[in-house]
Coordinates of C-alpha atoms and ligand atoms in Angstrom, one line a residue:
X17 CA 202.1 177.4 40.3
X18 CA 198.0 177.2 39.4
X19 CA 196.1 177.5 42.7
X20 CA 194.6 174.0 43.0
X21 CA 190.7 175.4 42.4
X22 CA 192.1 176.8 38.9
X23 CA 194.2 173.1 38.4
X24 CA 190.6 171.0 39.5
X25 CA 188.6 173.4 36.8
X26 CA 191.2 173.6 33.7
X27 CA 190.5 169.2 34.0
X28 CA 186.6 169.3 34.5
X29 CA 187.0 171.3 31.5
X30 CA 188.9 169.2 29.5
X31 CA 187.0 166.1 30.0
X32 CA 184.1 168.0 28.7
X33 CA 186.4 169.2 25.5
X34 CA 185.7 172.6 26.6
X35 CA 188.6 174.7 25.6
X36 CA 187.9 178.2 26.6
X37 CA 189.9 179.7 29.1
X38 CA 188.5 180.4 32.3
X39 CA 190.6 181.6 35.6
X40 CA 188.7 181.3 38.9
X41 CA 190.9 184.6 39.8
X42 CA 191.2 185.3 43.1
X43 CA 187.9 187.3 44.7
X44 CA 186.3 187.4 41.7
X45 CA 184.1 185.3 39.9
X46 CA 183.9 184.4 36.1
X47 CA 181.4 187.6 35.5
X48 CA 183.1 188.9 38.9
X49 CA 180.0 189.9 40.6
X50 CA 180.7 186.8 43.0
X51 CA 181.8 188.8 46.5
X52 CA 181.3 186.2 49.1
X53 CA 184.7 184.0 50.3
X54 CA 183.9 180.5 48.1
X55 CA 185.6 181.8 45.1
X56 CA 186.8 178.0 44.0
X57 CA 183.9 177.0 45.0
X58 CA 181.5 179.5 43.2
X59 CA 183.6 178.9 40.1
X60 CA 183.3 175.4 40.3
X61 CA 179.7 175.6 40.4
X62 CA 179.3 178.0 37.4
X63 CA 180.7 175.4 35.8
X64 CA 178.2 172.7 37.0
X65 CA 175.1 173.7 37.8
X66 CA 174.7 177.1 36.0
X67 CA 172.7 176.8 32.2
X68 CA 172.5 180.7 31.0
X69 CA 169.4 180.0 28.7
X70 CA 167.5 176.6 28.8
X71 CA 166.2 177.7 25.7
X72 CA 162.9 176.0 26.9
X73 CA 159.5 177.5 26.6
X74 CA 156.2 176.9 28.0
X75 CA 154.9 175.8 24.5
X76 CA 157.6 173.0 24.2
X77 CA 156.0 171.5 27.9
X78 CA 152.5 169.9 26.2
X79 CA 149.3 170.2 28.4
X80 CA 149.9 171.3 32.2
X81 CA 148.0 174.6 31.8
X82 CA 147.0 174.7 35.2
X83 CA 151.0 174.2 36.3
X84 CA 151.9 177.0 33.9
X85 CA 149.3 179.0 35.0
X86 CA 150.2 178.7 38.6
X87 CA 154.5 178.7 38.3
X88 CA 153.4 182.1 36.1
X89 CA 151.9 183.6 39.2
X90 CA 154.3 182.6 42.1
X91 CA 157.9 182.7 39.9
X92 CA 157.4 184.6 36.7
X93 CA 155.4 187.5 37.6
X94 CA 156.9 188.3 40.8
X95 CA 160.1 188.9 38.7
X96 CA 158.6 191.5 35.9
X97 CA 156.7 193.4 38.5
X98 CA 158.5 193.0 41.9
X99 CA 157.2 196.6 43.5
X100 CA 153.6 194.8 43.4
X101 CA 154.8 191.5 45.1
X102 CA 155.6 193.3 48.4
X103 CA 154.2 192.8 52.3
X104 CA 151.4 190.5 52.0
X105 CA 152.2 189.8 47.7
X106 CA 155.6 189.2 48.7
X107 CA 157.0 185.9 46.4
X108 CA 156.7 182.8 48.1
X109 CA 159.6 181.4 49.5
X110 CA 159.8 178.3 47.6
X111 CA 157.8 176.0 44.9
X112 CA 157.6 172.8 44.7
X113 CA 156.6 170.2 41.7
X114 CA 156.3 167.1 42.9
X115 CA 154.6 163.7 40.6
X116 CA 155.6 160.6 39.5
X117 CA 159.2 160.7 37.2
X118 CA 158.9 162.4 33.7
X119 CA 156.2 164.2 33.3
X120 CA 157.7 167.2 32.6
X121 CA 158.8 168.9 36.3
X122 CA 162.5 169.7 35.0
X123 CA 161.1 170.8 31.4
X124 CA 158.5 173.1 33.4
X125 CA 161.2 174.7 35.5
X126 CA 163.7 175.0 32.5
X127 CA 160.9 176.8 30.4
X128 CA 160.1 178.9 33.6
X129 CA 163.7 180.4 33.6
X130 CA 163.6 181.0 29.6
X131 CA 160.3 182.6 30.0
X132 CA 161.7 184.9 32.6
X133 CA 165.2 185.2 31.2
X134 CA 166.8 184.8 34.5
X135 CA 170.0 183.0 35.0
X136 CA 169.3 179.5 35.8
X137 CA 171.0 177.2 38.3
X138 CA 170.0 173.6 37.5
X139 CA 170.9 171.2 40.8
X140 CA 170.9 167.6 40.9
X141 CA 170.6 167.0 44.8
X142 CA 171.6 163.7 44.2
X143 CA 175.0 164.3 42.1
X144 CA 175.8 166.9 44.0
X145 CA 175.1 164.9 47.6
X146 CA 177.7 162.7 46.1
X147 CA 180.2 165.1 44.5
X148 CA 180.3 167.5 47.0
X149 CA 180.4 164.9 49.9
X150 CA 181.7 166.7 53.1
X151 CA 181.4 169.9 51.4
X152 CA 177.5 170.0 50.6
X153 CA 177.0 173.0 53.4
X154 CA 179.6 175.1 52.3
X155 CA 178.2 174.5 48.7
X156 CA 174.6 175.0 49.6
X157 CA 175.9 178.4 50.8
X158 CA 178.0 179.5 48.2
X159 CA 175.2 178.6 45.6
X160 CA 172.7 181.6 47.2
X161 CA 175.4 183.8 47.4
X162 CA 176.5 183.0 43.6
X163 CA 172.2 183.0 42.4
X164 CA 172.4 186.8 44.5
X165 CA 175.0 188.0 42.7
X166 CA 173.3 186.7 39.1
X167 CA 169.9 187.8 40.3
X168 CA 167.7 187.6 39.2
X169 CA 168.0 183.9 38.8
X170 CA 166.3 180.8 39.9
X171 CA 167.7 178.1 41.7
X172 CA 165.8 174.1 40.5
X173 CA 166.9 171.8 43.1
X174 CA 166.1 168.7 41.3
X175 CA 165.1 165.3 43.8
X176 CA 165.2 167.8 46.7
X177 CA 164.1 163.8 48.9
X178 CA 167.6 162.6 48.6
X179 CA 169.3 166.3 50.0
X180 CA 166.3 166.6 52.4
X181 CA 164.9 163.6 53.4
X182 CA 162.7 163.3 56.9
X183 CA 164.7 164.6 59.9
X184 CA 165.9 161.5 61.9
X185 CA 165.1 159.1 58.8
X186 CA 167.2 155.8 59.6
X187 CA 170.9 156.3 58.6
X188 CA 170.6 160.0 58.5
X189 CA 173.9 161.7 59.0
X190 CA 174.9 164.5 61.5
X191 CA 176.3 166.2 57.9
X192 CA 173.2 165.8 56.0
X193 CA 171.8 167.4 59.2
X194 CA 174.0 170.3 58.8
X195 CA 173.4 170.4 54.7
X196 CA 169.2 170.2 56.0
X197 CA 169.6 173.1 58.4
X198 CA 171.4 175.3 56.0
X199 CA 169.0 175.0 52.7
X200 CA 166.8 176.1 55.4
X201 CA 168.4 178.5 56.4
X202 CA 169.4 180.0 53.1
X203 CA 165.4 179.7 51.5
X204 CA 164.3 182.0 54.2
X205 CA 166.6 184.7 53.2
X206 CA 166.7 184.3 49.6
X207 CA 164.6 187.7 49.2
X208 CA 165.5 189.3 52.2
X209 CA 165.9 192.9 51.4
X210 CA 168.9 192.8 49.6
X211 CA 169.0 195.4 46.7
X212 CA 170.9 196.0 43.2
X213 CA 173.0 198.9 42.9
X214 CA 169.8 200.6 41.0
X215 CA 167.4 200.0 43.8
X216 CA 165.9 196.9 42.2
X217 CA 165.2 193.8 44.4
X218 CA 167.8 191.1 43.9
X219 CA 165.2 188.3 43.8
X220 CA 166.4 184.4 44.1
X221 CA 163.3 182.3 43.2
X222 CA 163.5 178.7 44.2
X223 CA 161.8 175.9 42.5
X224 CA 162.2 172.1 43.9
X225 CA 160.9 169.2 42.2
X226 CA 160.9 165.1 43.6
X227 CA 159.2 162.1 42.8
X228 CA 159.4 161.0 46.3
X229 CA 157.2 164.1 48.0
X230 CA 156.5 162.2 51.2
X231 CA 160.0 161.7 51.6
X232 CA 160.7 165.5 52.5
X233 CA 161.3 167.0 55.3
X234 CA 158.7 168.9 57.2
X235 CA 160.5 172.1 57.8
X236 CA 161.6 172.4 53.8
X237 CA 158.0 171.3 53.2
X238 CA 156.8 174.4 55.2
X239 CA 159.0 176.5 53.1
X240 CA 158.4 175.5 49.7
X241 CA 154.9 177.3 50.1
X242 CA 153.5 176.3 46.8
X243 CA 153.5 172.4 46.4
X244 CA 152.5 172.0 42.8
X245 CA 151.1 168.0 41.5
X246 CA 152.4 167.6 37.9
X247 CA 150.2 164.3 37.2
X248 CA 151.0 161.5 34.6
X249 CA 149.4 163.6 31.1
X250 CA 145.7 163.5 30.3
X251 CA 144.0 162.4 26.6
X252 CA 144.4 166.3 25.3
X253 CA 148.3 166.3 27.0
X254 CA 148.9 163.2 24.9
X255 CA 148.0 164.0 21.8
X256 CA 149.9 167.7 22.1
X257 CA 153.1 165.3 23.4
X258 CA 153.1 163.1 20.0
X259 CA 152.2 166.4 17.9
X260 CA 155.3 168.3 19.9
X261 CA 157.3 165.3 19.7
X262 CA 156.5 164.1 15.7
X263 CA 157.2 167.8 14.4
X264 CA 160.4 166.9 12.6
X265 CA 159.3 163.7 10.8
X266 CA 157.2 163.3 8.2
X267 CA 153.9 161.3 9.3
X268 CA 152.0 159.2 7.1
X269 CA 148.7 160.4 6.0
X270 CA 146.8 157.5 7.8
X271 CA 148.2 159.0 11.6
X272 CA 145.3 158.8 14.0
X273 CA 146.6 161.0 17.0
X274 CA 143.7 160.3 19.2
X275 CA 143.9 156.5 18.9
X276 CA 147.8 156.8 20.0
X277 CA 146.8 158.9 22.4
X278 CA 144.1 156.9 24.1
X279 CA 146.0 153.6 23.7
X280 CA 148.7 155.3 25.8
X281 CA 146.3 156.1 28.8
X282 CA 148.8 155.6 32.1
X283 CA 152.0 156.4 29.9
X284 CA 154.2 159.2 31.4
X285 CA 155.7 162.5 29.1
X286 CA 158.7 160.3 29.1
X287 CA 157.3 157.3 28.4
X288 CA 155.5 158.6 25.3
X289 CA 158.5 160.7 23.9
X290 CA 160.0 156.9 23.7
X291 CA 157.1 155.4 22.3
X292 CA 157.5 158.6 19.2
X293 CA 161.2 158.1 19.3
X294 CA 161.1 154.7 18.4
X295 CA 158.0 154.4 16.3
X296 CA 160.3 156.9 14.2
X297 CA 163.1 154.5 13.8
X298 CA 160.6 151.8 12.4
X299 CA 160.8 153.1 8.7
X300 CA 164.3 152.8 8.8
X301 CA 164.4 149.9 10.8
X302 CA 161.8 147.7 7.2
X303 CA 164.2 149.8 5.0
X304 CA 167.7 147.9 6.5
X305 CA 165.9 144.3 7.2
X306 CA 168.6 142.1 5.6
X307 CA 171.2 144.5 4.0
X308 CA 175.3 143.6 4.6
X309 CA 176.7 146.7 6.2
X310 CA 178.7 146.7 3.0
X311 CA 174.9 147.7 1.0
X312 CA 173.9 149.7 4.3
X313 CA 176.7 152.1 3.4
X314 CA 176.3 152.3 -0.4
X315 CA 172.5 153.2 0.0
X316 CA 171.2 156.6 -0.9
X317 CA 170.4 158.4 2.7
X318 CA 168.3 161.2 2.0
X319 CA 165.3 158.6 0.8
X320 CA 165.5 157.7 4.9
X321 CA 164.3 160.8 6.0
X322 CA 161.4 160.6 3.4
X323 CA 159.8 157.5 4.7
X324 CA 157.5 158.6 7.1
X325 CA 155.9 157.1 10.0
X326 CA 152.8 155.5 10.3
X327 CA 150.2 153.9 12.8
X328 CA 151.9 150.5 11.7
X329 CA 154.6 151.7 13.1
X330 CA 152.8 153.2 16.6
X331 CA 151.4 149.9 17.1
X332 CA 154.5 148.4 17.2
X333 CA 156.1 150.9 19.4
X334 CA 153.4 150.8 22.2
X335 CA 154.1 147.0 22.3
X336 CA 157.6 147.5 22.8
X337 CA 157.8 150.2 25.4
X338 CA 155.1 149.8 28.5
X339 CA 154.3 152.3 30.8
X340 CA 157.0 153.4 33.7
X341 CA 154.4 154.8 36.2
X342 CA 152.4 152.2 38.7
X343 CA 148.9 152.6 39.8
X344 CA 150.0 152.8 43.3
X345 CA 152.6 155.2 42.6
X346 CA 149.9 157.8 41.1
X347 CA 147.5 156.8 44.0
X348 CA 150.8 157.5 46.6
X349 CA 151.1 161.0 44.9
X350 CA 147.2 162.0 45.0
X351 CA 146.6 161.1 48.6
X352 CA 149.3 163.4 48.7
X353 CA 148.1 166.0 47.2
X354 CA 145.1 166.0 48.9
X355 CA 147.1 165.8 52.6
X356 CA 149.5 168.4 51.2
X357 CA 149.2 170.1 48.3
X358 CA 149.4 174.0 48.1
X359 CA 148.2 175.4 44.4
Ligands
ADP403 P1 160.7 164.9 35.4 O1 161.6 166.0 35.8 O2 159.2 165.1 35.8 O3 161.2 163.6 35.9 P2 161.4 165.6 32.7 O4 160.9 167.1 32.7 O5 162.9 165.4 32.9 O6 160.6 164.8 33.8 O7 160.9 164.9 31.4 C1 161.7 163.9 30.7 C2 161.4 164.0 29.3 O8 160.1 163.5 29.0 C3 161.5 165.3 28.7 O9 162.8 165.6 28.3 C4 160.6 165.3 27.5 O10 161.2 164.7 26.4 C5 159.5 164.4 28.0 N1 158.3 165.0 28.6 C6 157.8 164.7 29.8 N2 156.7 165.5 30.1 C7 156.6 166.3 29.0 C8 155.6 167.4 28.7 N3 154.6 167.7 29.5 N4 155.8 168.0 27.5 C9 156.8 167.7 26.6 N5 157.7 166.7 26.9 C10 157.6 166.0 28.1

């Protein structure tokens, strides 16, 4: 008989239509570096929360220089040249990016982990504080020990608020107390002095990101040293947005980036990539006005692709999709910053 951890990840698998085989064999993990005593639950969490390359880079995340510059400094850097971030240098415990939804804090921390070519572990807090309900201690353990034995890696706890909300916020749970106390617990030793077998420091970087920032708890908030504002995109990040986002279509030769981009002052990274996305479908969209499926599917398709977009089709976009991001949210997340921040 399949020990139940191996029965629980042969049907994950299979609703994914994965069809490797992969055996969460006893003591050893699926590269068998994995040496702590969670080995179901280690394997179960390579499978959901471990991405081996993003495949993101910095030049794919449009504007937030400033960001880059500073998530180069406190995560990159300390991993190329560790024996320079030592006693005073040492890396800081934690960073987080906190800003209003979609403007680029999982893309940053995606491109961070390409950049740096560590292994990534990409965690929902709020999936998991529902998946792994009961459990989320023992996971929050077992996913340090897992990022050690992968180091180095970085570990993106994404809406950190809804794992680490204020301490005695109403309805707070003596669990998510315990789940608190140990992502505590594990941040301050993520670079303790553990070592590699060649000498090298087995560093765990941890990157948080919410949308919620006064929401967090204080002692987590004290950890995550570096408390990085990733605001809604400025005129310049706009325009490198649309050019980042319109570089597979063809665009018409009347395209005007800087009047899209200053008609979509207030508009988020997201909000914009929607505004491209559907100005794209517009050519398509004139071309199919009227036609029976039965002349839809007799009509040459490779002429689509040619049609390309225009400020027509921009204009009606912006109507369409409106900004997601509210004046007071912004103004929430600045007072913030200026109580808070840490760049
Ligand atoms: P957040 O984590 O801040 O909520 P995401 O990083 O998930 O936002 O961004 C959502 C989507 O919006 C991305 O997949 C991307 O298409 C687009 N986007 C947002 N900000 C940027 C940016 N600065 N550069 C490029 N794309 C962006």
């Amino acid at each position: 008989m399949w020990p139940c951890g191996y029965v629980w990840v042969m049907s994950q698998k299979q609703e994914r239509g994965d069809n490797s085989v992969f055996f969460a064999q006893e003591g050893k993990s699926q590269h068998g570096e994995y040496d702590g005593p969670d080995h179901q639950f280690a394997a179960m969490l390579e499978m959901d929360v471990l991405e081996d390359t993003p495949g993101v880079r910095f030049d794919d995340v449009a504007g937030l220089s400033e960001a880059k510059r500073l998530l180069e400094e406190a995560v990159v850097l300390p991993l190329l040249m560790p024996e320079y971030f030592q006693g005073i240098r040492k890396p800081w415990k934690g960073v987080l990016m906190f800003g209003p939804p979609g403007t680029g804090k999982t893309l940053l921390a995606k491109a961070v982990a390409t950049e740096c070519g560590t292994t990534f572990f990409n965690v929902s807090s709020a999936s998991l504080a529902s998946k792994w309900h009961g459990e989320s201690e023992r996971m929050v353990r077992c996913l340090f020990d897992l990022a050690r034995a992968y180091a180095p890696s970085t570990i993106f706890i994404d809406e950190i608020d809804s794992l680490c909300s204020s301490r005695g916020a109403t309805g707070e749970s003596q669990a998510s107390r315990r789940v608190k106390s140990e992502l505590l617990v594990q941040i301050d030793g993520a670079n303790s002095s553990r070592t590699n077998e060649d000498g090298s420091h087995k560093l765990v970087m941890v990157l948080a990101a919410t949308n919620f920032p006064w929401d967090i708890d204080q002692g987590l908030r004290r950890r995550l040293e570096k408390r990085i504002y990733i605001p809604l995109p400025n005129f310049k990040s706009r325009m490198e947005l649309i050019k980042i986002n319109l570089k597979t279509v063809k665009v018409a030769a009347d395209m005007d980036f800087t009047v899209i981009a200053r008609r979509t002052d207030g508009y988020s990274g997201d909000d914009l990539t929607n505004v491209c996305r559907d100005a794209s479908f517009e050519g398509m969209r004139r071309k199919l006005a009227g036609k029976t499926r039965e002349e839809i599917r007799n009509m040459p398709k490779d002429n689509f692709a040619k049609v390309p977009v225009t400020m027509r089709d921009f204009e009606e976009a912006i109507k369409r999709v409106q900004p997601s991001v509210s004046a007071v949210d912004i103004e929430r997340h600045e007072n913030w910053y200026l109580e808070f921040g840490s760049a």
